Amino acid sequence: MKKQFCIWLSLLAVLALAACTNNASITPRTLSAAQDSAAQLLRLDYVSSTDNSARQYFVYLPAGYQQNSSKKWPVMLFLHGNGERGNGLDELDYTLIHGPLYEAWVQKRDLPFIIVVPQLQMFDMGKLPYIANRSPADIPKRLTDGVPPRPQMFASAKPITPAAAVNDMSTVPPLLPDGWERAEQDVLAMLQNVQANYNTDASRLYLTGISYGGFGSWFMASKHPQLFAAVAPVVGWGHPDLMAPIAKAKTPLWVFAAGRDSAINKDYFYPGIETLRQLGHSNVRFSMLEQAEHDAWRQVYAGDDLYSWLLAQQKPVADVAVTVFDQVHVLPMDSNQVLRNQRVLVQGDRIVAVGSAAKLAVPQGATVIDGAGRYLMPGLAEMHGHVPPLADFSGTPARYLDDVLTLYLAGGVTTVRGMLGHDKQLLLKDDIASGKRLGPTLYLAGPSFNQHTVTSTEQARERVRQHKQQGWDLLKIHPGLSLEHYQAIADEAKQQGIDFAGHVPEDVGIEQAILLGSRTIDHLDGYMAALGGFDKELTAADMAPLIALTKSNNIAVVPTQALWETIIGASDATQLQRYDELKYMPARVIAGWQRYVQQPGGAYYSGDTAALHAQNRQRLLRALNDADVTILMGTDAPQLYSVPGLSLRRELPKMAAAGMSNYDILRSGTVLVGEYFADKDHFGQVKAGQRADLLLVEGNPLDNLSVLYQPAGVMVRGQWLSRATLDSKLAEIAAARLAENQQ
């Protein structure tokens, strides 16, 4: 499941009823009578983020909406079932057949909600018989004769509670089927458009769905737990793995299941409901309609009970701070463009709106950051970084860990892929995510896989299983592994659903590393060894086969050029020791770096051939980029003269010298990283629904990358760090280092 968290409750109620966002254009098409007091059904246009297709969705405006211009209306998002998928155009009417929109528009029920109804794409489901055999021509008949008589009221006046109904965890439900999570960004954009352009009550946004849409309701509630005031999945179970965010947010739930459901096993509902109970979530209603079949939604939506319960649920909207970047030029990073004079709204840890400053209102009470003449872009990523252990180690100062985290942020780095796990490092990750500790978002590799930690194929497999169970995000590969052990790691990693990445062991070789599925090839050393790049000038013909293999297997590359020039002896040792950023590092660390460059001899040091080696690395990076291989930003900090965050000022010029455009370089640390971690969260772009990791700079980095090195401010997960704050933190670190050195 794609993981993402989104909050935009309090601010969207006060947005102006004006412009559309750049996520979707709104073109109202009124299908109702022309009276102001009549209910209206609008078709709104948008372009899907999944396939760039032009589509539409329904928005129902209740009777009296036009007359009551000052009234704020509750919003209900309805997700349909599998049989109502379609092209979002002439097939959109299938979504009228069931649910609250059927009640409000077809049955003319006076439901006091703005109802938002998207249509899910086919996503290879079009061959199912009940979809393949339908016809839009049948829709009018199905809306009238095709729907059996409906009960006047919902039958169960006394819902079953979790405590009374749930004690069975023996039936483990399958994961939710593929579907609504793929339309997540589209649905979020629709809600943004509706809440920005219509009179909506931000405290009363409700979610309900049937069958497949019931699954989608659980998914959206789990991924965006602070978004909805209440959620009502109907004949769609929720997997236990989705429950923790819902329980933490205490989202009110009313869950409906059918006792005679031939499509969905009613026992699948109990583990999820029981999990909620065990997590302490008490505001849950669970109604098992024993005599109902899969179409139990007819009962649920025909009566008044559900609607009355929803309207009684109201979410506080003043508890999450709102920040506005005003009059700022935006680099959205979904394309090579600049959006001029924009207003970007952030609530909690999410971007909730991006639009013209002339049309997007500033919510009352929001913190406004002046962006006039400045540029706003996504925060950068360090895709081969290191984070010290929680405890003091190797004689470094006790505060060193927090200093490293701060240095990353000061350099504009808001995401770090940590490439060597240590004891308790997962606790650090959780502390940062929960706000207990300030730092970039961490995605962590576990402890090293090498010839010392892996001595048999079974041990290799067991170690993979352990790392997966412990919660590491990926496996770190170091040199020294045999091909047999590497193959076992790769095979077990695939079975366990965990990535592996890092170095290319000599016995494995670059071709096997690529074919066996290393998610990234780090440092380029595997290529150089295979191509003989230490002692001859590499040609395009030399590099082409390996580059083609890399591209065809969708393997990404993390070059770490600046560091590697130091490792191989191609850097000027005197110049290295003049780096101003060294004042932020402990003296013991710098002393170790100095010893290396003064007395080199490591496994990778190439002596007299260092210059040729460095030139070949640049040729290889150019060729990889020209072939459109995914390049990811990384510096291997903190290592030899690569100071966390600040090392980008050394790495980015190397990338530019290899022929990468400024846009390509920026992509390597933003949108491409977001795509890499798409199963974890949504970030790397400036658009609604993305994690609020942002970098405010004084000029356009598409023209001049150096503006990144002294940002006007950094936002990490919605927390703003101004230039003054960053300078203060840097001064504190420098003073601490100076004091340590004088002891």
XYZ file of C-alpha atoms in Angstrom:
743
model
C 0.000 0.000 0.000
C 1.243 3.429 -0.723
C 1.759 5.266 2.489
C 1.035 8.889 2.936
C -0.388 11.193 5.526
C -2.406 14.274 4.701
C -4.066 16.992 6.763
C -5.949 19.959 5.449
C -8.971 20.418 7.639
C -9.094 23.856 9.180
C -7.813 25.938 6.334
C -9.863 24.708 3.420
C -13.125 25.996 4.822
C -11.855 29.525 4.500
C -10.357 29.335 1.052
C -11.833 31.686 -1.502
C -14.511 30.320 -3.823
C -12.302 30.997 -6.763
C -9.465 29.386 -8.595
C -8.781 25.778 -9.325
C -5.470 24.266 -8.329
C -2.967 23.000 -10.810
C -3.984 19.423 -9.935
C -7.332 19.572 -11.735
C -9.381 22.143 -13.570
C -12.979 22.696 -12.526
C -15.617 23.184 -15.181
C -19.101 23.011 -13.633
C -21.819 21.434 -15.739
C -25.181 21.750 -14.039
C -27.528 18.841 -14.630
C -30.367 20.100 -12.443
C -33.209 22.488 -13.035
C -32.172 26.111 -13.312
C -33.674 27.171 -9.983
C -31.310 28.453 -7.333
C -33.023 26.391 -4.640
C -32.845 23.079 -6.523
C -30.223 20.453 -5.895
C -27.504 20.346 -8.524
C -25.300 17.587 -9.879
C -22.069 18.889 -11.384
C -19.545 17.144 -13.568
C -16.096 18.528 -12.783
C -13.152 18.011 -15.112
C -9.712 16.872 -14.004
C -6.612 15.239 -15.415
C -5.737 11.990 -13.655
C -2.306 11.757 -12.072
C -2.247 8.018 -12.800
C -2.336 8.149 -16.600
C -2.812 11.832 -17.584
C -6.261 11.044 -18.971
C -9.030 13.656 -19.042
C -11.788 12.540 -16.696
C -14.710 13.853 -14.658
C -16.221 13.294 -11.235
C -19.573 14.142 -9.691
C -20.215 16.846 -7.109
C -23.726 17.027 -5.688
C -24.843 20.369 -4.234
C -27.887 20.034 -1.961
C -31.094 22.015 -2.311
C -30.668 25.452 -0.813
C -26.941 25.605 -1.430
C -27.196 28.610 -3.762
C -29.612 30.450 -1.473
C -27.501 30.021 1.667
C -24.250 31.590 0.536
C -22.919 31.948 4.084
C -23.677 28.403 5.198
C -20.861 25.892 5.472
C -21.983 22.467 4.271
C -20.648 19.079 5.364
C -18.883 17.072 2.667
C -19.330 13.350 2.035
C -16.820 11.457 -0.101
C -18.355 8.281 -1.545
C -16.240 5.495 -3.056
C -18.169 3.102 -5.292
C -17.827 -0.651 -5.727
C -15.903 -2.660 -8.291
C -18.761 -2.889 -10.783
C -18.980 0.880 -11.196
C -15.450 1.448 -12.510
C -15.225 3.341 -15.757
C -13.651 5.935 -18.001
C -14.807 8.922 -15.975
C -16.748 10.288 -18.953
C -19.849 8.638 -20.414
C -19.426 5.775 -17.929
C -19.430 8.099 -14.922
C -23.190 7.614 -14.604
C -22.595 4.103 -13.269
C -21.710 5.761 -9.959
C -25.323 6.966 -9.679
C -26.617 3.428 -9.235
C -25.777 2.901 -5.549
C -25.037 4.842 -2.400
C -25.780 8.333 -1.119
C -25.697 9.894 -4.586
C -28.418 7.475 -5.693
C -30.464 8.486 -2.653
C -29.942 12.213 -3.133
C -30.142 12.553 -6.927
C -32.275 9.656 -8.107
C -34.551 9.189 -5.098
C -34.619 12.963 -4.457
C -33.793 12.568 -0.785
C -33.051 15.868 0.926
C -29.556 15.004 2.135
C -27.754 18.043 3.580
C -24.305 17.128 2.237
C -22.074 18.151 -0.609
C -21.381 14.702 -2.057
C -18.151 14.009 -3.958
C -18.137 10.885 -6.141
C -15.065 9.914 -8.200
C -14.946 6.966 -10.588
C -12.119 4.472 -10.332
C -10.232 3.532 -13.486
C -10.484 -0.022 -14.809
C -6.881 -0.942 -13.911
C -7.198 -4.233 -15.850
C -10.582 -5.112 -14.328
C -12.584 -4.565 -17.515
C -12.729 -8.274 -18.377
C -14.733 -9.195 -15.293
C -18.120 -10.484 -16.538
C -20.232 -8.048 -14.534
C -18.209 -5.177 -16.032
C -17.670 -6.512 -19.547
C -21.378 -7.310 -20.038
C -22.774 -3.990 -18.879
C -23.761 -1.077 -21.131
C -24.216 2.633 -20.408
C -27.533 2.336 -22.250
C -28.797 0.228 -19.352
C -28.133 2.889 -16.732
C -31.539 4.660 -16.888
C -33.321 1.306 -16.543
C -31.095 0.241 -13.670
C -31.769 3.511 -11.906
C -35.509 2.832 -11.935
C -36.656 -0.725 -12.545
C -33.352 -2.352 -11.728
C -33.300 -1.406 -8.048
C -35.646 -3.459 -5.827
C -37.925 -1.771 -3.272
C -35.926 -0.302 -0.437
C -36.709 -0.430 3.295
C -37.886 2.839 4.744
C -35.468 2.819 7.657
C -32.250 1.114 8.561
C -33.254 -1.974 10.517
C -30.636 -2.122 13.259
C -31.368 0.623 15.751
C -28.859 -0.780 18.247
C -25.483 -1.281 16.585
C -23.247 -4.065 17.767
C -20.174 -2.725 19.559
C -16.674 -4.168 19.252
C -16.670 -5.359 22.859
C -19.862 -7.335 22.319
C -19.113 -8.720 18.892
C -15.409 -9.230 18.545
C -13.304 -11.960 20.060
C -12.210 -13.922 17.017
C -8.777 -13.278 15.505
C -8.486 -16.729 13.951
C -9.511 -15.717 10.427
C -6.768 -13.624 8.863
C -8.156 -11.504 6.027
C -6.187 -11.036 2.825
C -4.633 -7.689 2.038
C -6.976 -5.183 0.503
C -7.304 -5.680 -3.260
C -5.695 -3.365 -5.770
C -7.793 -0.337 -6.604
C -8.560 2.872 -4.762
C -5.050 3.380 -3.414
C -3.925 3.932 -7.013
C -6.335 6.864 -7.302
C -5.334 8.339 -3.956
C -3.745 11.509 -5.330
C -6.700 12.120 -7.654
C -9.171 11.793 -4.793
C -7.165 14.164 -2.610
C -7.052 16.717 -5.423
C -10.828 16.448 -5.868
C -11.407 17.126 -2.184
C -9.026 20.057 -2.327
C -10.867 21.534 -5.296
C -14.264 21.110 -3.705
C -13.203 22.509 -0.357
C -11.410 25.410 -2.013
C -14.240 26.355 -4.361
C -17.454 25.614 -2.487
C -18.866 26.518 0.913
C -17.700 23.552 2.942
C -17.477 22.843 6.668
C -13.890 21.831 7.341
C -14.849 20.114 10.572
C -17.292 17.744 8.860
C -15.644 15.821 6.058
C -17.013 12.282 5.953
C -15.975 9.159 4.067
C -18.058 6.151 3.117
C -17.883 3.462 0.463
C -19.335 0.121 -0.560
C -17.575 -3.187 -1.227
C -14.417 -2.200 -3.164
C -15.112 1.344 -2.022
C -15.348 0.016 1.525
C -11.783 -1.225 1.142
C -10.891 2.180 -0.247
C -12.500 3.848 2.768
C -10.276 1.895 5.136
C -7.242 2.741 3.028
C -7.945 6.474 2.895
C -8.818 6.582 6.601
C -5.528 4.885 7.463
C -3.380 7.027 5.188
C -5.071 10.307 6.102
C -6.313 9.778 9.651
C -6.576 13.463 10.508
C -8.593 14.292 7.415
C -11.992 12.748 8.121
C -14.474 13.527 10.883
C -16.021 10.053 10.524
C -15.738 6.998 8.278
C -18.367 4.382 7.374
C -17.123 1.397 5.334
C -19.992 -0.767 4.069
C -19.426 -4.487 3.274
C -15.690 -3.941 2.912
C -13.339 -5.227 5.603
C -10.300 -3.444 6.980
C -6.996 -5.255 7.317
C -5.490 -5.155 10.839
C -2.313 -3.537 9.476
C -4.306 -0.399 8.615
C -5.734 0.171 12.079
C -2.952 1.871 14.052
C -3.253 5.347 12.423
C -7.049 5.221 12.684
C -6.901 4.290 16.354
C -4.288 6.939 17.080
C -6.481 9.614 15.491
C -9.579 8.225 17.265
C -11.517 8.508 14.011
C -15.214 7.676 14.623
C -16.174 4.538 12.686
C -19.390 2.777 11.769
C -18.623 -0.494 10.016
C -21.300 -2.555 8.245
C -21.100 -6.238 7.315
C -23.694 -8.653 5.912
C -24.408 -12.071 7.409
C -25.394 -13.663 4.093
C -22.748 -11.958 1.967
C -21.672 -14.369 -0.766
C -18.978 -11.992 -2.069
C -17.133 -11.167 1.158
C -16.491 -13.464 4.109
C -18.077 -11.810 7.125
C -15.350 -13.291 9.362
C -12.818 -11.028 7.633
C -14.228 -8.044 9.533
C -13.453 -9.272 13.042
C -9.629 -9.114 13.138
C -9.584 -5.455 12.104
C -12.301 -4.468 14.563
C -10.608 -6.447 17.331
C -7.303 -4.744 16.521
C -8.976 -1.365 16.984
C -10.302 -2.499 20.361
C -6.870 -3.708 21.451
C -5.412 -0.347 20.408
C -7.878 1.389 22.714
C -10.155 2.855 20.053
C -13.629 2.893 21.575
C -15.535 5.130 19.157
C -16.365 2.251 16.818
C -19.760 0.905 15.806
C -19.887 -2.506 14.161
C -23.190 -3.632 12.674
C -23.526 -7.168 11.357
C -26.725 -7.279 9.282
C -27.332 -10.994 9.696
C -30.126 -11.307 7.121
C -28.577 -9.047 4.496
C -26.608 -10.053 1.411
C -23.757 -8.221 -0.319
C -26.057 -5.381 -1.372
C -26.658 -4.458 2.262
C -25.804 -0.893 1.266
C -29.386 -0.517 0.070
C -30.526 -0.752 3.679
C -27.698 1.345 5.027
C -28.147 4.342 2.721
C -31.959 4.160 2.460
C -32.594 5.113 6.058
C -31.630 8.108 8.145
C -29.511 6.505 10.857
C -26.152 6.684 9.105
C -26.638 10.259 7.918
C -27.732 11.388 11.386
C -24.739 9.686 12.964
C -22.348 11.284 10.481
C -23.729 14.755 11.071
C -23.210 14.295 14.800
C -19.473 13.772 14.258
C -17.417 16.945 14.120
C -13.662 17.213 14.065
C -11.822 20.040 15.851
C -10.076 22.156 13.242
C -8.057 24.551 15.324
C -5.541 22.040 16.652
C -3.251 21.866 13.621
C -1.167 24.875 12.670
C -1.433 26.350 9.194
C 1.557 27.865 7.407
C 1.338 29.837 4.171
C 4.193 30.589 1.779
C 2.960 33.785 0.150
C 3.778 35.276 -3.265
C 6.418 32.626 -3.880
C 7.697 31.154 -7.138
C 7.246 27.380 -7.039
C 9.323 24.608 -8.578
C 6.767 21.787 -8.391
C 9.317 19.300 -9.791
C 6.668 17.312 -11.640
C 7.985 19.105 -14.719
C 10.677 21.595 -15.692
C 8.705 24.732 -14.948
C 8.317 27.573 -12.471
C 4.870 28.579 -11.217
C 5.029 32.313 -10.568
C 3.452 34.195 -7.658
C 1.933 31.222 -5.921
C 0.514 30.618 -2.489
C 1.349 27.290 -0.845
C -0.672 26.184 2.169
C 0.655 23.675 4.678
C -1.249 22.078 7.528
C 0.376 19.617 9.850
C 2.914 17.636 7.855
C 1.154 17.994 4.480
C 0.948 20.458 1.636
C -2.787 21.029 1.290
C -3.111 23.604 -1.471
C -1.033 25.220 -4.207
C -2.523 28.009 -6.266
C -2.328 31.542 -7.526
C -1.719 34.068 -4.772
C -4.379 36.220 -6.393
C -7.044 33.560 -5.914
C -6.095 31.301 -3.008
C -7.073 32.866 0.305
C -4.903 32.995 3.425
C -6.737 31.222 6.276
C -7.387 33.243 9.391
C -4.699 32.706 12.005
C -2.212 31.179 9.588
C 1.519 31.824 9.900
C 2.571 33.639 6.725
C 6.091 33.318 5.316
C 7.016 36.009 2.827
C 8.055 34.354 -0.408
C 8.226 37.450 -2.592
C 11.073 37.028 -5.061
C 11.987 33.665 -3.558
C 11.671 30.130 -4.869
C 10.060 27.185 -3.123
C 11.016 23.633 -4.012
C 10.900 20.212 -2.354
C 13.479 19.418 0.287
C 16.493 17.431 -0.885
C 17.428 13.845 -0.117
C 20.657 12.146 0.889
C 20.318 8.689 -0.647
C 23.564 7.298 0.737
C 23.920 8.830 4.150
C 24.880 7.662 7.590
C 23.418 8.383 11.002
C 25.421 7.719 14.178
C 24.023 5.326 16.794
C 21.849 6.684 19.583
C 24.619 6.117 22.106
C 28.025 7.773 22.193
C 30.587 5.782 20.195
C 34.231 5.875 19.148
C 35.006 8.796 21.410
C 32.746 11.271 19.616
C 30.828 13.847 21.693
C 27.521 12.726 23.175
C 25.677 15.406 21.217
C 27.158 14.293 17.903
C 24.014 12.435 16.785
C 21.746 15.462 17.119
C 24.352 17.666 15.495
C 24.456 15.365 12.466
C 20.669 15.487 12.167
C 20.739 19.286 12.387
C 23.501 19.565 9.793
C 21.456 17.551 7.330
C 18.560 19.989 7.750
C 20.820 23.039 7.532
C 21.980 21.733 4.159
C 18.411 21.443 2.908
C 18.298 17.659 3.330
C 14.904 16.585 4.646
C 15.122 12.862 3.792
C 18.008 10.483 4.456
C 18.396 6.897 3.346
C 20.661 5.632 6.111
C 22.999 3.009 4.699
C 24.291 1.246 7.805
C 22.005 0.379 10.685
C 23.016 0.408 14.344
C 21.441 -0.789 17.547
C 18.394 1.309 18.516
C 18.508 3.296 15.286
C 14.900 2.305 14.575
C 13.959 4.023 17.837
C 15.633 7.159 16.517
C 13.576 6.905 13.335
C 10.393 6.678 15.403
C 11.448 9.576 17.641
C 11.946 11.793 14.604
C 8.666 10.729 13.007
C 6.746 11.413 16.222
C 8.330 14.827 16.728
C 10.312 13.900 19.832
C 13.532 14.644 17.987
C 14.314 17.103 15.207
C 15.781 15.623 12.073
C 15.183 14.543 8.496
C 12.835 11.665 7.761
C 14.858 8.459 7.906
C 14.599 5.330 5.794
C 17.101 2.893 7.221
C 19.155 -0.044 6.050
C 19.953 -2.590 8.707
C 23.399 -3.737 9.843
C 25.825 -4.856 7.157
C 25.674 -8.012 5.065
C 29.313 -8.971 4.466
C 31.684 -11.933 4.656
C 31.835 -11.661 8.457
C 28.088 -11.484 9.125
C 27.077 -14.056 6.492
C 28.854 -17.423 6.436
C 26.177 -19.720 4.955
C 23.179 -19.503 2.665
C 20.774 -20.395 5.472
C 22.312 -17.743 7.706
C 21.935 -15.261 4.845
C 18.238 -16.078 4.503
C 17.617 -15.981 8.230
C 19.364 -12.612 8.518
C 17.123 -11.227 5.742
C 14.037 -12.477 7.582
C 15.264 -10.949 10.824
C 15.886 -7.554 9.247
C 12.431 -7.582 7.682
C 10.800 -8.531 10.982
C 12.770 -5.904 12.891
C 11.434 -3.175 10.605
C 14.447 -2.089 8.563
C 13.542 -0.467 5.251
C 16.257 -2.188 3.219
C 19.324 -4.417 3.455
C 22.858 -2.995 3.219
C 25.329 -4.926 1.053
C 29.056 -4.550 1.685
C 32.026 -6.085 -0.179
C 33.195 -9.589 0.652
C 30.077 -11.657 -0.004
C 30.321 -14.740 -2.186
C 28.034 -15.085 -5.191
C 26.225 -17.997 -3.517
C 25.487 -15.978 -0.395
C 24.511 -12.923 -2.434
C 22.062 -15.023 -4.452
C 20.496 -16.332 -1.247
C 20.129 -12.781 0.079
C 18.549 -11.605 -3.169
C 16.122 -14.517 -3.345
C 15.012 -14.244 0.280
C 14.721 -10.458 0.016
C 12.366 -10.885 -2.919
C 10.266 -13.370 -0.956
C 10.141 -11.088 2.078
C 9.432 -7.938 0.075
C 12.453 -5.944 1.194
C 15.008 -4.140 -0.985
C 18.757 -4.653 -0.880
C 21.335 -2.139 -2.084
C 24.852 -0.823 -1.682
C 28.241 -2.046 -2.872
C 28.929 -4.705 -5.488
C 31.010 -7.538 -3.976
C 33.943 -8.618 -6.144
C 32.778 -12.245 -6.392
C 29.321 -11.085 -7.505
C 30.150 -8.507 -10.151
C 28.029 -5.714 -11.512
C 26.070 -7.810 -14.022
C 24.864 -10.286 -11.404
C 24.104 -7.484 -8.938
C 21.868 -5.870 -11.547
C 20.204 -9.104 -12.669
C 19.578 -10.230 -9.088
C 17.803 -6.959 -8.336
C 20.002 -4.647 -6.273
C 17.684 -1.640 -5.909
C 20.566 0.786 -6.290
C 24.200 0.514 -7.305
C 26.082 2.832 -4.982
C 29.417 4.575 -5.636
C 29.915 3.322 -9.247
C 32.791 1.122 -8.037
C 31.127 -2.014 -9.389
C 31.029 -0.484 -12.858
C 34.610 0.689 -12.668
C 35.869 -2.746 -11.661
C 34.008 -4.453 -14.499
C 35.060 -1.905 -17.116
C 38.703 -1.595 -16.112
C 38.283 2.092 -15.414
C 41.384 2.282 -13.235
C 43.941 1.995 -16.031
C 42.352 2.948 -19.349
C 40.150 5.685 -20.723
C 36.590 4.409 -20.961
C 34.759 4.834 -24.250
C 31.063 4.938 -25.023
C 31.345 1.468 -26.536
C 32.929 0.151 -23.327
C 30.117 1.485 -21.157
C 27.081 0.917 -23.377
C 26.278 -2.751 -22.545
C 26.315 -2.274 -18.769
C 24.367 0.961 -19.027
C 21.730 -0.741 -21.179
C 21.513 -3.578 -18.649
C 21.083 -1.076 -15.825
C 18.351 0.765 -17.681
C 16.438 -2.339 -18.756
C 16.370 -3.645 -15.184
C 15.240 -0.302 -13.731
C 18.225 -0.048 -11.386
C 19.055 3.346 -9.893
C 22.568 4.669 -9.304
C 23.918 6.744 -6.397
C 27.283 8.108 -7.646
C 28.843 9.864 -4.555
C 31.434 11.468 -6.849
C 33.033 14.006 -4.509
C 33.675 11.487 -1.758
C 35.054 8.928 -4.160
C 37.566 11.367 -5.581
C 38.879 11.741 -2.042
C 38.934 7.975 -1.500
C 40.945 7.304 -4.665
C 43.373 10.150 -4.037
C 42.154 12.502 -6.763
C 41.312 15.407 -4.431
C 43.669 18.153 -3.299
C 44.387 17.282 0.347
C 45.297 20.867 1.202
C 42.065 22.177 -0.273
C 40.024 19.558 1.578
C 41.311 20.777 4.922
C 40.248 24.338 4.093
C 36.571 23.411 3.887
C 34.707 25.857 6.096
C 32.131 23.238 7.107
C 34.763 21.229 8.994
C 34.186 23.506 11.990
C 30.990 21.577 12.662
C 32.703 18.190 12.984
C 34.420 16.706 16.064
C 38.208 16.985 16.107
C 38.595 13.214 16.393
C 36.582 12.694 13.211
C 38.601 15.265 11.269
C 41.851 13.741 12.520
C 40.827 10.386 11.072
C 40.058 11.993 7.745
C 43.413 13.765 7.729
C 45.264 10.528 8.419
C 43.628 8.919 5.395
C 44.524 11.630 2.878
C 48.050 12.004 4.267
C 48.762 8.271 4.328
C 46.329 6.693 1.866
C 46.289 3.061 0.934
C 42.749 1.832 1.255
C 41.321 -0.864 -0.972
C 40.100 1.695 -3.497
C 43.103 4.022 -3.553
C 44.505 4.173 -7.084
C 47.636 6.257 -6.568
C 49.086 7.621 -9.804
C 45.987 6.600 -11.766
C 43.616 8.579 -9.537
C 43.065 11.351 -12.084
C 42.198 8.857 -14.824
C 39.912 6.983 -12.440
C 38.104 10.208 -11.521
C 37.713 11.200 -15.180
C 36.274 7.792 -16.004
C 33.786 8.087 -13.178
C 32.609 11.382 -14.653
C 32.375 9.853 -18.137
C 30.329 7.010 -16.712
C 27.960 9.348 -14.859
C 27.447 11.381 -18.030
C 26.673 8.241 -20.035
C 24.262 6.927 -17.397
C 22.395 10.216 -17.313
C 22.317 10.488 -21.113
C 20.747 7.006 -21.190
C 18.049 8.167 -18.743
C 19.171 5.817 -15.989
C 17.767 6.994 -12.658
C 20.427 8.986 -10.793
C 19.809 9.592 -7.086
C 21.543 12.281 -5.033
C 23.969 11.010 -2.411
C 27.263 11.959 -0.773
C 27.973 9.177 1.786
C 28.150 11.737 4.599
C 29.584 11.832 7.176
C 32.638 10.278 5.581
C 35.933 11.695 4.310
C 35.389 15.475 4.209
C 31.690 15.008 3.443
C 29.902 16.918 6.199
C 26.208 15.962 6.498
C 23.938 18.187 4.427
C 26.682 20.636 3.597
C 28.428 18.019 1.453
C 25.936 18.752 -1.324
C 27.924 21.877 -2.161
C 30.775 19.517 -3.088
C 28.694 16.858 -4.858
C 26.369 18.963 -7.017
C 29.183 20.668 -8.979
C 30.559 17.208 -9.806
C 27.167 16.176 -11.154
C 26.988 19.357 -13.217
C 30.514 18.812 -14.550
C 29.390 15.370 -15.734
C 26.830 17.025 -17.981
C 23.725 16.794 -15.824
C 21.412 19.780 -16.195
C 20.344 21.689 -13.107
C 16.862 20.245 -13.524
C 18.225 16.693 -13.683
C 20.314 17.325 -10.581
C 17.322 18.684 -8.687
C 15.214 15.716 -9.798
C 17.840 13.336 -8.434
C 17.232 14.670 -4.927
C 13.475 15.306 -5.069
C 10.878 13.731 -7.335
C 12.971 10.678 -8.238
C 13.534 9.966 -4.559
C 9.803 10.317 -3.988
C 9.214 7.738 -6.709
C 11.804 5.456 -5.127
C 9.970 5.589 -1.783
C 6.462 5.686 -3.268
C 5.433 2.710 -1.131
C 6.431 4.582 2.037
C 4.978 8.078 1.607
C 4.377 10.829 -0.930
C 7.044 13.531 -1.097
C 9.491 15.115 -3.517
C 7.054 17.488 -5.238
C 5.278 20.713 -4.330
C 1.670 19.646 -4.719
C -1.329 18.914 -2.546
C -1.059 15.724 -0.538
C 2.745 15.652 -0.500
C 4.733 15.639 2.714
C 5.612 19.210 3.627
C 9.382 18.959 3.137
C 10.276 22.256 1.507
C 13.267 24.417 0.711
C 12.904 28.198 0.351
C 15.793 29.796 -1.545
C 16.690 33.302 -2.669
C 17.064 32.550 -6.383
C 16.085 30.092 -9.055
C 18.104 26.868 -8.656
C 17.307 25.969 -12.249
C 19.640 28.842 -13.125
C 22.113 28.627 -10.254
C 22.502 25.634 -7.944
C 24.526 27.608 -5.416
C 21.341 29.215 -4.062
C 20.681 25.848 -2.409
C 23.694 26.178 -0.146
C 22.293 29.041 1.953
C 18.518 28.523 2.031
C 16.200 31.178 3.400
C 14.589 28.403 5.385
C 13.823 24.710 5.511
C 10.538 23.001 6.314
C 10.634 19.388 7.454
C 7.308 17.557 7.884
C 5.599 20.919 8.310
C 8.040 22.349 10.875
C 9.576 25.614 9.700
C 13.225 26.435 10.361
C 14.033 29.995 9.318
C 17.467 31.165 8.210
C 17.919 32.762 11.625
C 17.048 29.482 13.328
C 19.433 27.528 11.128
C 22.242 30.036 11.713
C 21.668 29.847 15.462
C 21.848 26.053 15.447
C 24.973 26.062 13.296
C 26.642 28.595 15.584
C 25.799 26.423 18.584
C 27.364 23.370 16.939
C 30.502 25.297 15.969
C 30.841 26.669 19.498
C 30.467 23.191 20.980
C 33.170 21.836 18.674
C 35.504 24.700 19.596
C 34.923 24.140 23.296
C 35.589 20.410 22.927
C 38.857 21.071 21.143
C 40.037 23.373 23.941
C 39.455 20.804 26.663
